[in-house]
Short mmCIF file of C-alpha atoms and ligand atoms in Angstrom, two decimals:
data_model
loop_
_atom_site.label_atom_id
_atom_site.label_comp_id
_atom_site.label_asym_id
_atom_site.label_seq_id
_atom_site.Cartn_x
_atom_site.Cartn_y
_atom_site.Cartn_z
CA MET D 1 49.65 54.60 2.11
CA LYS D 2 46.97 57.27 2.18
CA LYS D 3 46.33 58.66 -1.19
CA HIS D 4 45.94 62.45 -1.97
CA ASN D 5 42.07 62.55 -2.45
CA PHE D 6 40.85 65.07 -5.25
CA SER D 7 37.54 63.40 -5.66
CA ALA D 8 34.33 65.58 -6.11
CA GLY D 9 32.22 63.84 -3.97
CA PRO D 10 31.68 61.75 -1.78
CA CYS D 11 35.27 63.00 -0.85
CA ILE D 12 37.90 63.72 1.54
CA LEU D 13 37.14 64.32 5.14
CA PRO D 14 39.55 65.00 7.96
CA GLN D 15 41.43 61.99 9.07
CA GLU D 16 40.44 62.49 12.94
CA VAL D 17 36.88 62.52 11.68
CA PHE D 18 37.23 59.22 10.36
CA GLN D 19 39.05 58.12 13.49
CA LYS D 20 36.16 59.16 15.81
CA ALA D 21 33.39 58.05 13.72
CA SER D 22 34.90 54.57 13.29
CA GLU D 23 35.24 54.28 17.04
CA ALA D 24 31.62 55.27 17.62
CA VAL D 25 30.64 52.50 15.23
CA ILE D 26 32.27 49.96 17.53
CA GLU D 27 31.24 51.69 20.89
CA TYR D 28 29.63 55.01 21.24
CA ASN D 29 30.69 57.05 24.47
CA ASN D 30 31.65 54.17 26.63
CA GLU D 31 27.93 53.13 26.74
CA GLY D 32 28.54 49.60 25.64
CA LEU D 33 26.66 50.08 22.52
CA SER D 34 27.51 50.94 18.81
CA LEU D 35 26.16 54.30 17.73
CA LEU D 36 24.23 52.31 15.03
CA GLU D 37 22.32 50.45 17.47
CA ILE D 38 21.10 53.06 19.93
CA SER D 39 17.49 54.58 19.69
CA HIS D 40 17.56 57.84 17.85
CA ARG D 41 14.98 58.94 20.36
CA SER D 42 17.75 58.25 23.00
CA LYS D 43 19.34 61.31 24.83
CA SER D 44 22.58 60.38 23.38
CA PHE D 45 21.43 60.71 19.75
CA VAL D 46 19.19 63.53 20.47
CA ASP D 47 22.16 65.43 21.74
CA ILE D 48 23.94 64.51 18.56
CA MET D 49 21.13 65.87 16.35
CA GLU D 50 20.83 69.08 18.38
CA LYS D 51 24.51 69.74 18.48
CA ALA D 52 24.91 69.22 14.59
CA ARG D 53 21.92 71.66 14.12
CA TYR D 54 23.51 74.10 16.30
CA LEU D 55 27.02 73.99 14.70
CA ALA D 56 25.58 74.43 11.17
CA LEU D 57 23.70 77.62 12.16
CA GLU D 58 26.53 78.78 14.50
CA LEU D 59 29.04 78.61 11.82
CA LEU D 60 27.03 80.18 9.06
CA GLY D 61 26.39 83.15 11.66
CA LEU D 62 22.54 82.40 11.42
CA GLU D 63 22.12 81.63 15.16
CA GLY D 64 19.11 83.37 16.49
CA LYS D 65 18.10 85.15 13.20
CA GLY D 66 14.94 83.11 12.40
CA TYR D 67 16.58 80.25 10.71
CA LYS D 68 16.30 76.33 11.41
CA ALA D 69 18.78 73.74 10.44
CA LEU D 70 17.48 70.28 9.23
CA PHE D 71 19.34 67.06 8.51
CA LEU D 72 17.16 65.35 5.76
CA GLN D 73 17.41 62.57 3.43
CA GLY D 74 17.30 62.11 -0.24
CA GLY D 75 20.31 64.15 -1.31
CA ALA D 76 20.28 67.82 -2.49
CA SER D 77 18.39 66.20 -5.60
CA THR D 78 15.09 65.97 -3.24
CA GLN D 79 15.66 69.40 -2.42
CA PHE D 80 15.13 70.57 -5.90
CA LEU D 81 11.52 69.34 -5.52
CA MET D 82 11.17 70.19 -1.78
CA VAL D 83 11.97 73.95 -2.63
CA ALA D 84 9.43 74.11 -5.36
CA LEU D 85 6.76 72.36 -3.26
CA ASN D 86 7.14 74.62 -0.22
CA LEU D 87 7.68 77.97 -1.96
CA LEU D 88 6.35 77.76 -5.50
CA GLU D 89 2.80 79.14 -5.98
CA LYS D 90 2.84 80.99 -9.34
CA ARG D 91 6.18 81.42 -10.70
CA ALA D 92 9.80 81.25 -9.77
CA ALA D 93 13.01 82.60 -11.34
CA TYR D 94 16.00 80.32 -11.80
CA LEU D 95 19.68 80.95 -12.67
CA ASN D 96 20.90 78.11 -14.90
CA THR D 97 24.68 77.61 -14.40
CA GLY D 98 24.88 73.81 -15.02
CA THR D 99 23.64 70.43 -14.88
CA TRP D 100 22.49 70.89 -11.20
CA SER D 101 20.77 74.06 -11.90
CA ASP D 102 19.19 72.57 -14.79
CA LYS D 103 17.85 69.58 -12.64
CA ALA D 104 16.50 72.00 -10.12
CA ILE D 105 14.64 73.76 -13.05
CA LYS D 106 13.35 70.46 -14.21
CA GLU D 107 11.88 69.53 -10.84
CA ALA D 108 10.21 72.88 -10.43
CA LYS D 109 8.67 72.75 -13.79
CA ILE D 110 6.53 69.95 -12.52
CA TYR D 111 4.61 72.62 -10.56
CA ASP D 112 4.40 75.54 -12.70
CA ASP D 113 6.29 77.62 -15.36
CA ILE D 114 9.91 78.72 -14.51
CA LEU D 115 11.74 81.74 -15.56
CA GLU D 116 15.16 81.23 -16.47
CA VAL D 117 16.74 84.69 -15.75
CA ALA D 118 20.00 83.65 -17.53
CA SER D 119 21.96 80.70 -18.56
CA SER D 120 25.48 79.86 -19.52
CA LYS D 121 24.53 76.79 -21.52
CA ASP D 122 25.61 77.95 -24.75
CA ALA D 123 29.23 78.28 -23.45
CA GLY D 124 29.27 74.77 -21.98
CA TYR D 125 28.45 76.41 -18.64
CA ASN D 126 32.10 77.79 -18.36
CA TYR D 127 31.18 81.02 -16.80
CA ILE D 128 28.39 82.71 -14.40
CA PRO D 129 26.04 85.06 -16.24
CA LYS D 130 25.85 88.44 -14.60
CA GLY D 131 23.68 91.71 -14.96
CA PHE D 132 20.33 90.07 -15.25
CA GLU D 133 17.23 91.20 -13.42
CA ILE D 134 15.36 89.38 -10.94
CA PRO D 135 11.69 89.96 -11.33
CA SER D 136 9.91 91.07 -8.11
CA ASP D 137 6.49 89.55 -8.89
CA HIS D 138 7.91 86.04 -8.67
CA ASP D 139 7.93 83.74 -5.47
CA TYR D 140 11.75 83.19 -5.10
CA PHE D 141 15.09 83.16 -7.07
CA HIS D 142 16.95 79.99 -7.14
CA CYS D 143 20.67 79.76 -7.86
CA THR D 144 23.89 77.27 -7.48
CA SER D 145 26.62 78.86 -5.61
CA ASN D 146 29.28 76.36 -6.90
CA ASN D 147 29.06 74.43 -10.04
CA THR D 148 30.87 71.35 -9.14
CA ILE D 149 31.01 69.89 -12.74
CA TYR D 150 32.53 73.04 -14.41
CA GLY D 151 34.62 74.50 -11.43
CA THR D 152 32.72 77.95 -11.53
CA GLN D 153 31.69 79.56 -8.43
CA MET D 154 29.39 82.81 -7.90
CA LYS D 155 31.56 85.30 -6.13
CA SER D 156 28.77 87.33 -5.33
CA PHE D 157 25.02 87.11 -5.32
CA PRO D 158 22.56 89.48 -7.18
CA LYS D 159 20.44 91.69 -4.96
CA SER D 160 17.03 89.97 -4.70
CA PRO D 161 13.42 91.64 -4.29
CA ILE D 162 12.10 88.03 -3.48
CA PRO D 163 13.37 85.16 -1.32
CA VAL D 164 16.71 83.32 -2.40
CA ALA D 165 17.11 79.58 -2.55
CA CYS D 166 20.61 78.38 -2.99
CA ASP D 167 22.09 75.13 -3.70
CA MET D 168 25.52 75.25 -1.83
CA SER D 169 26.36 71.29 -2.04
CA SER D 170 29.89 71.90 -2.92
CA ASP D 171 31.00 75.07 -1.23
CA ILE D 172 28.88 75.51 2.00
CA PHE D 173 31.17 76.28 4.91
CA SER D 174 34.17 77.07 2.67
CA ARG D 175 34.10 80.67 2.47
CA GLN D 176 32.67 83.86 4.31
CA LEU D 177 29.44 85.09 2.89
CA ASP D 178 26.68 87.24 4.30
CA PHE D 179 24.32 84.00 4.86
CA THR D 180 21.30 86.11 5.74
CA GLN D 181 20.85 87.13 2.23
CA PHE D 182 19.68 83.45 1.74
CA ASP D 183 16.11 82.16 2.81
CA ILE D 184 16.78 78.58 2.01
CA ILE D 185 20.19 77.00 1.67
CA TYR D 186 20.82 73.19 1.20
CA ALA D 187 23.58 70.83 0.59
CA GLY D 188 23.97 67.42 0.18
CA ALA D 189 26.50 66.29 3.01
CA GLN D 190 29.00 64.49 0.75
CA LYS D 191 31.03 67.26 -0.31
CA ASN D 192 31.85 69.57 2.45
CA ILE D 193 29.81 68.37 5.56
CA GLY D 194 29.93 64.70 5.93
CA PRO D 195 29.29 61.18 4.48
CA ALA D 196 26.52 60.56 1.74
CA GLY D 197 23.18 59.73 3.37
CA THR D 198 22.02 63.33 4.71
CA THR D 199 21.39 66.79 3.37
CA LEU D 200 21.57 69.90 5.39
CA VAL D 201 18.66 72.36 4.65
CA VAL D 202 18.96 75.62 6.51
CA VAL D 203 15.59 77.47 6.23
CA LYS D 204 14.40 81.04 7.16
CA GLU D 205 10.96 79.98 8.87
CA ASP D 206 9.00 83.22 7.86
CA VAL D 207 9.21 82.19 4.08
CA LEU D 208 7.25 79.08 4.78
CA GLY D 209 3.60 78.42 5.11
CA LYS D 210 2.79 80.84 1.95
CA VAL D 211 1.65 78.06 -0.55
CA SER D 212 -1.91 76.96 -1.10
CA ARG D 213 -1.24 73.52 -2.10
CA LYS D 214 -1.19 70.37 0.30
CA ILE D 215 2.38 69.45 0.94
CA PRO D 216 3.20 65.61 1.79
CA SER D 217 4.73 65.42 5.28
CA MET D 218 8.11 64.25 4.39
CA MET D 219 8.38 67.05 1.91
CA ASP D 220 7.06 69.60 4.25
CA TYR D 221 9.80 71.79 5.82
CA LYS D 222 7.39 72.78 8.53
CA VAL D 223 6.79 69.33 9.43
CA HIS D 224 10.55 68.61 9.84
CA ILE D 225 10.90 71.84 11.86
CA SER D 226 8.06 71.09 14.11
CA LYS D 227 9.76 67.49 14.97
CA SER D 228 13.27 68.90 15.36
CA SER D 229 14.37 67.06 12.30
CA MET D 230 13.36 63.77 13.61
CA PHE D 231 9.76 63.20 11.85
CA ASN D 232 11.27 59.90 11.06
CA THR D 233 14.48 57.86 11.89
CA PRO D 234 17.36 59.94 10.50
CA PRO D 235 20.49 58.66 9.06
CA VAL D 236 22.24 58.58 12.41
CA PHE D 237 25.80 57.68 11.07
CA SER D 238 25.75 60.60 8.38
CA ILE D 239 24.67 63.15 10.94
CA TYR D 240 27.02 61.71 13.65
CA THR D 241 29.86 62.10 11.28
CA SER D 242 28.70 65.50 9.74
CA MET D 243 28.49 66.75 13.46
CA LEU D 244 32.36 65.63 14.12
CA ASN D 245 33.35 67.39 10.91
CA LEU D 246 31.59 70.45 11.88
CA GLU D 247 33.19 70.47 15.27
CA TRP D 248 36.48 70.10 13.45
CA LEU D 249 35.82 73.10 11.45
CA LYS D 250 34.88 75.16 14.71
CA ASN D 251 38.00 74.18 16.51
CA LEU D 252 39.98 75.21 13.54
CA GLY D 253 38.64 78.77 13.59
CA GLY D 254 35.58 78.34 11.63
CA ILE D 255 34.61 79.57 8.02
CA LYS D 256 37.19 82.60 8.35
CA ALA D 257 40.10 80.08 9.05
CA ILE D 258 39.18 77.77 6.38
CA GLU D 259 38.69 80.21 3.85
CA GLU D 260 42.19 81.50 4.22
CA ILE D 261 43.54 77.85 3.44
CA ASN D 262 41.06 77.54 0.72
CA GLU D 263 42.23 80.45 -1.14
CA MET D 264 45.88 79.44 -0.70
CA LYS D 265 45.19 76.07 -2.20
CA ALA D 266 43.34 77.57 -5.02
CA ARG D 267 46.10 80.16 -5.76
CA VAL D 268 48.64 77.38 -5.57
CA MET D 269 46.50 75.14 -8.28
CA TYR D 270 45.51 77.86 -10.50
CA SER D 271 48.96 79.51 -10.85
CA GLU D 272 50.16 76.15 -12.24
CA ILE D 273 47.21 75.83 -14.54
CA ASP D 274 48.11 79.43 -15.89
CA LEU D 275 51.87 78.98 -15.92
CA ASN D 276 52.38 75.54 -17.17
CA PRO D 277 52.07 75.55 -21.06
CA LEU D 278 50.82 72.21 -21.16
CA PHE D 279 47.55 72.87 -19.60
CA LYS D 280 44.68 75.19 -19.99
CA GLY D 281 41.80 75.93 -17.52
CA TYR D 282 38.11 75.22 -18.43
CA ALA D 283 36.27 78.16 -16.36
CA ALA D 284 36.27 81.55 -17.12
CA LYS D 285 38.86 83.26 -14.72
CA GLU D 286 36.65 85.63 -12.76
CA ASP D 287 34.57 82.84 -12.06
CA ARG D 288 36.76 80.09 -10.95
CA SER D 289 35.72 77.97 -8.12
CA ASN D 290 38.00 77.51 -5.01
CA MET D 291 36.46 74.36 -4.55
CA ASN D 292 36.77 72.61 -8.03
CA ALA D 293 39.45 73.35 -10.31
CA THR D 294 38.82 72.25 -13.82
CA PHE D 295 41.45 71.74 -16.65
CA ASN D 296 42.73 69.94 -19.51
CA LEU D 297 45.92 68.91 -21.24
CA ILE D 298 46.47 70.82 -24.27
CA ASN D 299 48.14 68.01 -26.05
CA GLU D 300 46.25 64.91 -25.54
CA ASP D 301 49.19 62.57 -26.42
CA LEU D 302 50.70 63.38 -23.03
CA LYS D 303 47.49 61.89 -21.19
CA GLU D 304 49.01 58.32 -20.64
CA THR D 305 52.27 59.64 -19.34
CA PHE D 306 50.58 62.32 -17.22
CA GLU D 307 48.06 59.69 -15.59
CA THR D 308 51.00 57.11 -14.91
CA MET D 309 52.81 59.91 -12.98
CA LEU D 310 49.61 60.97 -11.10
CA LYS D 311 49.12 57.26 -10.21
CA GLU D 312 52.67 56.90 -8.93
CA ALA D 313 52.40 60.07 -6.87
CA GLY D 314 49.18 58.65 -5.07
CA ILE D 315 47.00 61.24 -6.62
CA SER D 316 43.34 60.03 -6.94
CA GLY D 317 40.00 61.14 -8.07
CA LEU D 318 41.29 63.67 -10.72
CA SER D 319 39.11 62.69 -13.59
CA GLY D 320 36.91 65.40 -14.98
CA HIS D 321 33.06 64.87 -14.81
CA ARG D 322 31.76 62.74 -17.70
CA SER D 323 30.12 65.62 -19.30
CA VAL D 324 33.17 67.86 -19.51
CA GLY D 325 36.08 65.60 -19.53
CA GLY D 326 39.74 66.60 -18.80
CA TYR D 327 40.78 66.91 -15.07
CA ARG D 328 39.01 68.36 -12.01
CA ALA D 329 40.87 68.99 -8.76
CA SER D 330 38.34 69.27 -5.88
CA MET D 331 39.93 70.95 -3.07
CA TYR D 332 37.17 70.71 -0.33
CA ASN D 333 37.68 72.01 3.40
CA ALA D 334 39.51 68.66 4.58
CA MET D 335 42.18 68.63 1.62
CA PRO D 336 45.53 69.78 2.92
CA LEU D 337 47.79 72.27 0.99
CA ASP D 338 50.41 69.48 0.78
CA SER D 339 47.96 67.33 -1.44
CA VAL D 340 47.62 70.34 -3.81
CA LYS D 341 51.42 70.82 -3.94
CA ALA D 342 51.84 67.04 -4.63
CA LEU D 343 49.56 67.62 -7.82
CA VAL D 344 51.09 70.87 -8.87
CA GLU D 345 54.75 68.96 -8.45
CA VAL D 346 53.39 66.20 -10.83
CA MET D 347 52.29 68.90 -13.50
CA SER D 348 55.43 70.77 -13.27
CA GLU D 349 57.36 67.55 -13.74
CA LEU D 350 55.41 66.60 -16.77
CA GLU D 351 56.35 69.91 -18.32
CA LEU D 352 60.11 69.30 -17.82
CA LYS D 353 59.68 65.83 -19.43
CA ALA D 354 57.53 66.85 -22.44
C1 PLP X 401 26.66 66.88 -6.00
C2 PLP X 401 25.50 68.09 -6.13
C3 PLP X 401 24.25 67.75 -6.22
C4 PLP X 401 23.50 66.43 -6.04
O1 PLP X 401 23.51 65.95 -4.60
P1 PLP X 401 22.81 64.43 -4.44
O2 PLP X 401 23.00 64.79 -2.80
O3 PLP X 401 23.65 63.43 -5.08
O4 PLP X 401 21.39 64.63 -4.74
C5 PLP X 401 23.42 68.64 -6.48
N1 PLP X 401 23.98 70.04 -6.63
C6 PLP X 401 25.34 70.35 -6.51
C7 PLP X 401 25.77 71.65 -6.79
C8 PLP X 401 26.30 69.33 -6.37
O5 PLP X 401 27.67 69.47 -6.45
#
């Protein structure tokens, strides 16, 4: 039986995407060859790459606006370094909203001093700092739109006098935003795009080419742009499956349609967390993420009973991140409302039992 998958990443993808991807592994497009054995320079694969790049820009509303989409390797973690290499000349400004921001700051510090405009570290990163200033004499501002580990999400973004780089690994394609307010958007595929192995980078071309350092080819956005995201052999399976998933999203009605579904799932989840006296939420209410809901049992004695019930209901992947503990329900785009309802049902059954 297929489980209700609340895993934070790698995570759920639509069943039809799994089906089509697995068929292509056996034979791609009646060509007598597997997707995994054709040349990445073949017309078949070049078409897949171009379609994936186009769909990414189209869904974000960034087509024809000076942006390029790239499917790179090395995860979001490599982007922590790449953003700094490509944009950091004197000093950059970072918002620290958790472990991932902190890691981005650490990489940028290799190249220069970093200004931390604000941090929620003192409160276990359970909220998003607000009301800070972004200095205009810095090279760029970096933020993390959704903090996967703590279940916080930036609901709005500060006006910035300098270019903005945003790590959207865990909420890209989940909600409508004016994406033109960002100059670099990056996201590891394995949370809302596709399988692990590729990272989507959307970059506004006019922010590039302004640093004086030499940039190694594999780290240089301009090199990847000039080679149409095929400077070297790309991760063909991850990109093909990501393309299928973006196609699925487009057929569903795009970001506008999925946002409504995501809001409904979050409402169902958070109302149970708030109304059920056995649980308490981790993140500050106004900053709660629609992708990752974090919560704890108030009485730890119920842990074993709760977890047995979860298991019996086929609910998987609900453990909180090791640094926070408790539970985390990740409700990415492909998660059906029914799975959230199944979880909420177990939580209310526990209330009846306790
Ligand atoms: C998962 C995650 C990362 C790390 O991504 P990798 O692809 O594993 O490097 C970075 N940032 C955020 C917000 C994440 O959720």
